[in-house]
PDB file of C-alpha atoms in Angstrom:
ATOM      1  CA  MET F   1     -29.864 179.537 -74.547  1.00 60.00           C
ATOM      2  CA  ASN F   2     -32.424 178.343 -76.988  1.00 76.00           C
ATOM      3  CA  LYS F   3     -33.713 174.509 -77.178  1.00 95.00           C
ATOM      4  CA  LYS F   4     -32.939 172.857 -80.268  1.00 98.00           C
ATOM      5  CA  ALA F   5     -35.484 171.393 -82.794  1.00 98.00           C
ATOM      6  CA  VAL F   6     -35.443 169.486 -85.588  1.00 98.00           C
ATOM      7  CA  ILE F   7     -38.269 170.414 -88.559  1.00 98.00           C
ATOM      8  CA  LEU F   8     -39.478 168.145 -91.114  1.00 98.00           C
ATOM      9  CA  TYR F   9     -38.716 170.613 -94.140  1.00 97.00           C
ATOM     10  CA  SER F  10     -39.712 170.203 -97.774  1.00 94.00           C
ATOM     11  CA  SER F  11     -39.913 173.994 -98.680  1.00 93.00           C
ATOM     12  CA  GLY F  12     -44.235 173.517 -98.610  1.00 93.00           C
ATOM     13  CA  LEU F  13     -46.501 175.530 -97.447  1.00 95.00           C
ATOM     14  CA  ASP F  14     -46.800 173.485 -93.963  1.00 96.00           C
ATOM     15  CA  SER F  15     -43.623 172.467 -93.676  1.00 96.00           C
ATOM     16  CA  THR F  16     -42.373 176.403 -93.938  1.00 96.00           C
ATOM     17  CA  THR F  17     -45.381 177.568 -91.559  1.00 97.00           C
ATOM     18  CA  CYS F  18     -43.858 174.807 -88.858  1.00 96.00           C
ATOM     19  CA  LEU F  19     -40.433 176.287 -89.306  1.00 96.00           C
ATOM     20  CA  ALA F  20     -41.423 179.598 -88.876  1.00 96.00           C
ATOM     21  CA  ILE F  21     -43.703 178.512 -85.607  1.00 97.00           C
ATOM     22  CA  ALA F  22     -40.745 176.582 -84.024  1.00 97.00           C
ATOM     23  CA  LYS F  23     -38.812 179.393 -84.285  1.00 95.00           C
ATOM     24  CA  SER F  24     -41.197 182.383 -83.442  1.00 96.00           C
ATOM     25  CA  GLU F  25     -41.543 179.382 -80.315  1.00 96.00           C
ATOM     26  CA  GLY F  26     -37.898 180.444 -79.344  1.00 95.00           C
ATOM     27  CA  PHE F  27     -36.561 177.239 -80.544  1.00 97.00           C
ATOM     28  CA  ASP F  28     -33.218 176.919 -82.969  1.00 97.00           C
ATOM     29  CA  PRO F  29     -34.831 175.176 -85.907  1.00 97.00           C
ATOM     30  CA  TYR F  30     -32.797 172.411 -87.564  1.00 98.00           C
ATOM     31  CA  ALA F  31     -34.389 171.715 -91.150  1.00 98.00           C
ATOM     32  CA  ILE F  32     -33.939 168.344 -91.998  1.00 98.00           C
ATOM     33  CA  SER F  33     -35.412 167.274 -95.703  1.00 97.00           C
ATOM     34  CA  PHE F  34     -35.294 164.442 -97.956  1.00 96.00           C
ATOM     35  CA  SER F  35     -34.374 163.626-100.930  1.00 94.00           C
ATOM     36  CA  TYR F  36     -36.177 159.998-101.893  1.00 93.00           C
ATOM     37  CA  GLY F  37     -36.539 159.885-105.552  1.00 90.00           C
ATOM     38  CA  GLN F  38     -39.511 162.066-105.831  1.00 90.00           C
ATOM     39  CA  ARG F  39     -40.904 162.977-108.810  1.00 80.00           C
ATOM     40  CA  HIS F  40     -41.117 167.019-107.937  1.00 72.00           C
ATOM     41  CA  SER F  41     -37.533 167.265-106.857  1.00 75.00           C
ATOM     42  CA  VAL F  42     -37.610 170.825-107.680  1.00 82.00           C
ATOM     43  CA  GLU F  43     -38.706 170.956-103.894  1.00 86.00           C
ATOM     44  CA  LEU F  44     -35.458 170.427-102.537  1.00 89.00           C
ATOM     45  CA  GLU F  45     -33.407 172.972-104.600  1.00 88.00           C
ATOM     46  CA  LEU F  46     -36.089 175.276-103.421  1.00 89.00           C
ATOM     47  CA  ALA F  47     -35.437 174.161 -99.798  1.00 93.00           C
ATOM     48  CA  LYS F  48     -31.842 174.597 -99.934  1.00 92.00           C
ATOM     49  CA  LYS F  49     -32.063 178.075-100.645  1.00 90.00           C
ATOM     50  CA  GLN F  50     -34.641 179.133 -98.410  1.00 90.00           C
ATOM     51  CA  ALA F  51     -34.045 176.898 -95.556  1.00 93.00           C
ATOM     52  CA  PRO F  52     -31.067 179.380 -93.931  1.00 93.00           C
ATOM     53  CA  ILE F  53     -33.304 182.550 -95.826  1.00 90.00           C
ATOM     54  CA  ILE F  54     -36.127 181.564 -92.824  1.00 88.00           C
ATOM     55  CA  GLY F  55     -34.279 180.842 -90.049  1.00 90.00           C
ATOM     56  CA  ALA F  56     -32.991 177.693 -89.955  1.00 95.00           C
ATOM     57  CA  ILE F  57     -29.373 176.727 -87.861  1.00 96.00           C
ATOM     58  CA  ASP F  58     -28.396 174.030 -90.226  1.00 97.00           C
ATOM     59  CA  HIS F  59     -30.293 172.176 -92.913  1.00 97.00           C
ATOM     60  CA  LEU F  60     -29.821 168.490 -93.540  1.00 98.00           C
ATOM     61  CA  ILE F  61     -30.687 166.357 -96.447  1.00 96.00           C
ATOM     62  CA  VAL F  62     -31.020 163.211 -96.362  1.00 97.00           C
ATOM     63  CA  ASP F  63     -30.622 160.909 -99.435  1.00 96.00           C
ATOM     64  CA  PHE F  64     -31.996 157.666-100.188  1.00 95.00           C
ATOM     65  CA  ASP F  65     -33.798 155.880-103.322  1.00 94.00           C
ATOM     66  CA  TYR F  66     -37.604 154.924-102.369  1.00 93.00           C
ATOM     67  CA  SER F  67     -38.241 154.444-106.299  1.00 91.00           C
ATOM     68  CA  LYS F  68     -37.161 151.035-105.685  1.00 92.00           C
ATOM     69  CA  VAL F  69     -39.989 150.374-103.509  1.00 93.00           C
ATOM     70  CA  GLY F  70     -42.692 152.357-106.052  1.00 91.00           C
ATOM     71  CA  GLY F  71     -45.848 151.963-104.472  1.00 92.00           C
ATOM     72  CA  SER F  72     -46.924 155.762-105.002  1.00 94.00           C
ATOM     73  CA  ALA F  73     -47.266 158.432-108.384  1.00 92.00           C
ATOM     74  CA  LEU F  74     -44.599 160.588-106.606  1.00 92.00           C
ATOM     75  CA  THR F  75     -41.923 157.790-107.486  1.00 92.00           C
ATOM     76  CA  THR F  76     -42.750 156.110-110.240  1.00 92.00           C
ATOM     77  CA  ASP F  77     -44.317 157.179-113.648  1.00 89.00           C
ATOM     78  CA  ALA F  78     -47.519 156.707-112.800  1.00 91.00           C
ATOM     79  CA  PRO F  79     -49.991 159.623-113.435  1.00 92.00           C
ATOM     80  CA  VAL F  80     -50.732 161.725-110.372  1.00 93.00           C
ATOM     81  CA  PRO F  81     -54.594 162.843-110.046  1.00 91.00           C
ATOM     82  CA  LYS F  82     -55.854 165.886-111.764  1.00 92.00           C
ATOM     83  CA  ASP F  83     -59.623 165.521-110.612  1.00 88.00           C
ATOM     84  CA  GLY F  84     -60.082 166.510-107.315  1.00 81.00           C
ATOM     85  CA  VAL F  85     -59.644 165.541-103.655  1.00 75.00           C
ATOM     86  CA  LYS F  86     -60.989 162.384-102.759  1.00 76.00           C
ATOM     87  CA  ASP F  87     -62.676 160.638 -99.561  1.00 71.00           C
ATOM     88  CA  GLU F  88     -60.414 157.785-100.098  1.00 83.00           C
ATOM     89  CA  ILE F  89     -56.774 157.168 -99.843  1.00 89.00           C
ATOM     90  CA  PRO F  90     -54.783 158.422-103.212  1.00 89.00           C
ATOM     91  CA  VAL F  91     -52.489 156.550-105.311  1.00 92.00           C
ATOM     92  CA  THR F  92     -49.671 160.294-103.998  1.00 92.00           C
ATOM     93  CA  TYR F  93     -49.526 158.095-100.840  1.00 92.00           C
ATOM     94  CA  VAL F  94     -46.124 156.825-100.274  1.00 94.00           C
ATOM     95  CA  PRO F  95     -46.008 153.766 -98.095  1.00 95.00           C
ATOM     96  CA  ALA F  96     -44.695 154.597 -94.664  1.00 95.00           C
ATOM     97  CA  ARG F  97     -43.253 158.128 -95.559  1.00 95.00           C
ATOM     98  CA  ASN F  98     -43.831 159.776 -92.613  1.00 96.00           C
ATOM     99  CA  THR F  99     -42.399 157.031 -90.410  1.00 97.00           C
ATOM    100  CA  ILE F 100     -39.381 156.997 -92.438  1.00 97.00           C
ATOM    101  CA  PHE F 101     -38.847 160.771 -92.165  1.00 98.00           C
ATOM    102  CA  LEU F 102     -39.315 160.968 -88.848  1.00 98.00           C
ATOM    103  CA  SER F 103     -37.262 158.107 -87.781  1.00 98.00           C
ATOM    104  CA  PHE F 104     -34.412 159.843 -89.546  1.00 98.00           C
ATOM    105  CA  ALA F 105     -35.301 163.241 -88.110  1.00 98.00           C
ATOM    106  CA  LEU F 106     -35.533 161.537 -84.602  1.00 98.00           C
ATOM    107  CA  GLY F 107     -31.864 159.723 -85.211  1.00 98.00           C
ATOM    108  CA  TRP F 108     -30.566 162.980 -85.600  1.00 98.00           C
ATOM    109  CA  ALA F 109     -32.608 164.805 -82.875  1.00 98.00           C
ATOM    110  CA  GLU F 110     -30.849 162.577 -80.321  1.00 97.00           C
ATOM    111  CA  VAL F 111     -27.425 163.243 -81.660  1.00 97.00           C
ATOM    112  CA  LEU F 112     -28.406 167.040 -81.675  1.00 97.00           C
ATOM    113  CA  GLY F 113     -29.853 166.556 -77.951  1.00 96.00           C
ATOM    114  CA  ALA F 114     -32.660 168.066 -79.578  1.00 97.00           C
ATOM    115  CA  PHE F 115     -36.087 166.704 -78.074  1.00 97.00           C
ATOM    116  CA  ASP F 116     -38.474 168.346 -79.677  1.00 98.00           C
ATOM    117  CA  ILE F 117     -39.491 167.044 -83.548  1.00 98.00           C
ATOM    118  CA  PHE F 118     -41.941 169.807 -85.684  1.00 98.00           C
ATOM    119  CA  ILE F 119     -43.808 168.149 -88.363  1.00 98.00           C
ATOM    120  CA  GLY F 120     -46.548 169.992 -90.364  1.00 96.00           C
ATOM    121  CA  VAL F 121     -49.318 167.140 -90.962  1.00 95.00           C
ATOM    122  CA  ASN F 122     -52.853 168.494 -91.206  1.00 92.00           C
ATOM    123  CA  ALA F 123     -55.578 166.342 -90.743  1.00 88.00           C
ATOM    124  CA  LEU F 124     -58.290 168.778 -91.639  1.00 85.00           C
ATOM    125  CA  ASP F 125     -57.329 170.252 -95.594  1.00 79.00           C
ATOM    126  CA  TYR F 126     -55.041 167.442 -96.494  1.00 79.00           C
ATOM    127  CA  SER F 127     -55.501 163.915 -99.153  1.00 78.00           C
ATOM    128  CA  GLY F 128     -56.359 161.330 -96.190  1.00 85.00           C
ATOM    129  CA  TYR F 129     -53.142 160.165 -95.554  1.00 91.00           C
ATOM    130  CA  PRO F 130     -53.000 157.652 -92.807  1.00 92.00           C
ATOM    131  CA  ASP F 131     -49.449 159.072 -91.163  1.00 94.00           C
ATOM    132  CA  CYS F 132     -50.917 162.373 -90.902  1.00 92.00           C
ATOM    133  CA  ARG F 133     -53.581 161.622 -88.258  1.00 93.00           C
ATOM    134  CA  PRO F 134     -53.490 162.896 -84.343  1.00 95.00           C
ATOM    135  CA  GLU F 135     -53.257 159.263 -83.667  1.00 96.00           C
ATOM    136  CA  TYR F 136     -50.124 158.322 -85.669  1.00 96.00           C
ATOM    137  CA  ILE F 137     -48.415 161.524 -84.482  1.00 97.00           C
ATOM    138  CA  ALA F 138     -49.163 160.223 -80.796  1.00 97.00           C
ATOM    139  CA  ALA F 139     -48.361 156.511 -81.597  1.00 98.00           C
ATOM    140  CA  PHE F 140     -44.472 157.772 -82.995  1.00 98.00           C
ATOM    141  CA  GLU F 141     -43.777 160.154 -79.876  1.00 98.00           C
ATOM    142  CA  THR F 142     -44.523 157.160 -77.761  1.00 98.00           C
ATOM    143  CA  LEU F 143     -42.163 155.250 -80.068  1.00 98.00           C
ATOM    144  CA  ALA F 144     -40.001 157.762 -80.317  1.00 98.00           C
ATOM    145  CA  ASN F 145     -39.365 157.630 -76.420  1.00 97.00           C
ATOM    146  CA  LEU F 146     -39.281 153.468 -76.378  1.00 97.00           C
ATOM    147  CA  ALA F 147     -36.658 153.118 -79.300  1.00 96.00           C
ATOM    148  CA  THR F 148     -33.836 155.790 -78.024  1.00 97.00           C
ATOM    149  CA  LYS F 149     -31.099 156.005 -75.476  1.00 96.00           C
ATOM    150  CA  ALA F 150     -32.170 159.207 -74.597  1.00 95.00           C
ATOM    151  CA  GLY F 151     -35.315 157.972 -73.716  1.00 94.00           C
ATOM    152  CA  VAL F 152     -34.452 154.611 -72.015  1.00 95.00           C
ATOM    153  CA  GLU F 153     -32.086 156.178 -69.652  1.00 96.00           C
ATOM    154  CA  LYS F 154     -34.652 159.027 -68.971  1.00 94.00           C
ATOM    155  CA  THR F 155     -32.107 162.318 -70.199  1.00 93.00           C
ATOM    156  CA  GLY F 156     -35.063 163.678 -72.088  1.00 94.00           C
ATOM    157  CA  LYS F 157     -38.472 163.316 -74.009  1.00 96.00           C
ATOM    158  CA  PHE F 158     -38.958 163.575 -76.843  1.00 98.00           C
ATOM    159  CA  ASN F 159     -42.154 165.425 -78.182  1.00 98.00           C
ATOM    160  CA  ILE F 160     -43.380 165.033 -81.659  1.00 98.00           C
ATOM    161  CA  ARG F 161     -45.142 168.401 -82.112  1.00 98.00           C
ATOM    162  CA  ALA F 162     -47.851 168.960 -85.019  1.00 98.00           C
ATOM    163  CA  PRO F 163     -49.026 172.726 -84.289  1.00 98.00           C
ATOM    164  CA  LEU F 164     -51.058 172.468 -87.788  1.00 97.00           C
ATOM    165  CA  LEU F 165     -53.023 169.487 -87.060  1.00 95.00           C
ATOM    166  CA  ASN F 166     -56.039 171.010 -86.515  1.00 94.00           C
ATOM    167  CA  MET F 167     -55.668 173.883 -88.873  1.00 95.00           C
ATOM    168  CA  THR F 168     -57.542 174.438 -92.009  1.00 95.00           C
ATOM    169  CA  LYS F 169     -55.241 175.872 -95.073  1.00 96.00           C
ATOM    170  CA  ALA F 170     -56.840 179.419 -94.936  1.00 97.00           C
ATOM    171  CA  GLU F 171     -55.550 179.727 -90.487  1.00 97.00           C
ATOM    172  CA  ILE F 172     -52.334 178.236 -91.770  1.00 97.00           C
ATOM    173  CA  ILE F 173     -51.620 180.557 -94.224  1.00 98.00           C
ATOM    174  CA  LYS F 174     -52.839 183.256 -91.876  1.00 98.00           C
ATOM    175  CA  LYS F 175     -50.523 182.101 -89.132  1.00 98.00           C
ATOM    176  CA  GLY F 176     -47.229 181.687 -91.857  1.00 97.00           C
ATOM    177  CA  LEU F 177     -48.537 185.321 -92.753  1.00 97.00           C
ATOM    178  CA  SER F 178     -48.426 186.438 -89.222  1.00 98.00           C
ATOM    179  CA  LEU F 179     -44.893 185.269 -88.585  1.00 96.00           C
ATOM    180  CA  GLY F 180     -43.311 187.098 -92.173  1.00 94.00           C
ATOM    181  CA  VAL F 181     -43.613 183.718 -93.682  1.00 94.00           C
ATOM    182  CA  ASP F 182     -43.053 184.422 -97.339  1.00 94.00           C
ATOM    183  CA  TYR F 183     -45.555 181.951 -99.635  1.00 95.00           C
ATOM    184  CA  SER F 184     -43.795 182.865-102.774  1.00 92.00           C
ATOM    185  CA  LEU F 185     -40.607 181.183-101.857  1.00 89.00           C
ATOM    186  CA  THR F 186     -42.569 177.958-101.441  1.00 93.00           C
ATOM    187  CA  HIS F 187     -43.221 174.779-103.255  1.00 91.00           C
ATOM    188  CA  SER F 188     -46.319 172.506-103.100  1.00 92.00           C
ATOM    189  CA  CYS F 189     -47.187 170.650-106.242  1.00 94.00           C
ATOM    190  CA  TYR F 190     -46.802 167.084-106.834  1.00 92.00           C
ATOM    191  CA  ASP F 191     -46.267 167.374-110.396  1.00 91.00           C
ATOM    192  CA  PRO F 192     -44.802 170.607-111.558  1.00 92.00           C
ATOM    193  CA  THR F 193     -43.243 171.510-115.351  1.00 90.00           C
ATOM    194  CA  PRO F 194     -39.484 170.802-115.904  1.00 85.00           C
ATOM    195  CA  GLU F 195     -39.137 174.541-114.657  1.00 86.00           C
ATOM    196  CA  GLY F 196     -40.939 174.040-111.856  1.00 87.00           C
ATOM    197  CA  ILE F 197     -44.425 175.261-112.415  1.00 93.00           C
ATOM    198  CA  ALA F 198     -46.928 174.368-110.282  1.00 95.00           C
ATOM    199  CA  CYS F 199     -49.784 172.362-112.272  1.00 95.00           C
ATOM    200  CA  GLY F 200     -52.666 173.655-110.092  1.00 95.00           C
ATOM    201  CA  LYS F 201     -55.109 170.361-110.685  1.00 95.00           C
ATOM    202  CA  CYS F 202     -53.408 167.896-108.455  1.00 93.00           C
ATOM    203  CA  ASP F 203     -54.421 167.417-105.213  1.00 91.00           C
ATOM    204  CA  SER F 204     -52.416 169.466-103.154  1.00 93.00           C
ATOM    205  CA  CYS F 205     -52.022 172.575-105.324  1.00 95.00           C
ATOM    206  CA  ARG F 206     -55.984 172.405-105.465  1.00 94.00           C
ATOM    207  CA  LEU F 207     -55.330 172.306-101.376  1.00 93.00           C
ATOM    208  CA  ARG F 208     -53.057 175.075-101.335  1.00 96.00           C
ATOM    209  CA  LEU F 209     -55.230 177.306-103.846  1.00 96.00           C
ATOM    210  CA  LYS F 210     -58.255 176.800-101.683  1.00 95.00           C
ATOM    211  CA  GLY F 211     -56.806 177.602 -98.609  1.00 96.00           C
ATOM    212  CA  PHE F 212     -55.752 181.138-100.151  1.00 97.00           C
ATOM    213  CA  ALA F 213     -58.995 181.534-101.506  1.00 97.00           C
ATOM    214  CA  GLU F 214     -61.074 180.798 -98.032  1.00 97.00           C
ATOM    215  CA  ALA F 215     -58.271 183.588 -96.733  1.00 97.00           C
ATOM    216  CA  GLY F 216     -59.461 185.792 -98.797  1.00 98.00           C
ATOM    217  CA  LEU F 217     -55.992 185.890-100.854  1.00 97.00           C
ATOM    218  CA  LYS F 218     -54.059 185.529-104.424  1.00 97.00           C
ATOM    219  CA  ASP F 219     -51.414 182.851-104.076  1.00 97.00           C
ATOM    220  CA  PRO F 220     -48.430 184.703-105.288  1.00 96.00           C
ATOM    221  CA  LEU F 221     -46.928 181.239-107.047  1.00 94.00           C
ATOM    222  CA  GLN F 222     -47.330 180.675-111.152  1.00 93.00           C
ATOM    223  CA  TYR F 223     -49.613 178.370-111.731  1.00 96.00           C
ATOM    224  CA  MET F 224     -50.258 176.474-115.578  1.00 92.00           C
ATOM    225  CA  GLU F 225     -52.692 177.976-117.341  1.00 69.00           C
TER     226      GLU F 225
END
């Protein structure tokens, strides 16, 4: 009988690869997505369609309006930068987003009896978000085992798994392809058209295109000219 795992899943390149990795490692994957007022909500419609196809046993969508907090170009009307990846934390950073997402995932994992939580963060080809770093993942794992009934009663130890953490985008893409991931069924853009066509210029699009180029492959997604 396979062990259960909760996978943070947005239908993006990284989270989709992460879901495929969890399944390949023998876990029964339970996908969790978030409708939090993001401007690129097209990702959710794709996630609903693709989660069962990719192998999720169940798919939970948590709905809350984080746009009321503000502080990010992804949850407000502030423009999404289109001038290249910088060395500073960009305005597309959503305050404490991964902490909130992992907290929901932790609660569901404890109810499911799943002690492995997968998150597709990456600390190499990324936009410099503070909640994508190795020390953050380690800290949240410590918190998970301090803040739960299962952790206190020692009925299980929670593991926050970030298998993509030290991989380049090219390496992630090659890994996903080896597991049968169809990247035409993923979505990465922060500022797509109303029809869901990727802009090709935001940080997320640039990093994705860079990964495919370095892997010697063509990205199967449609982009704006």
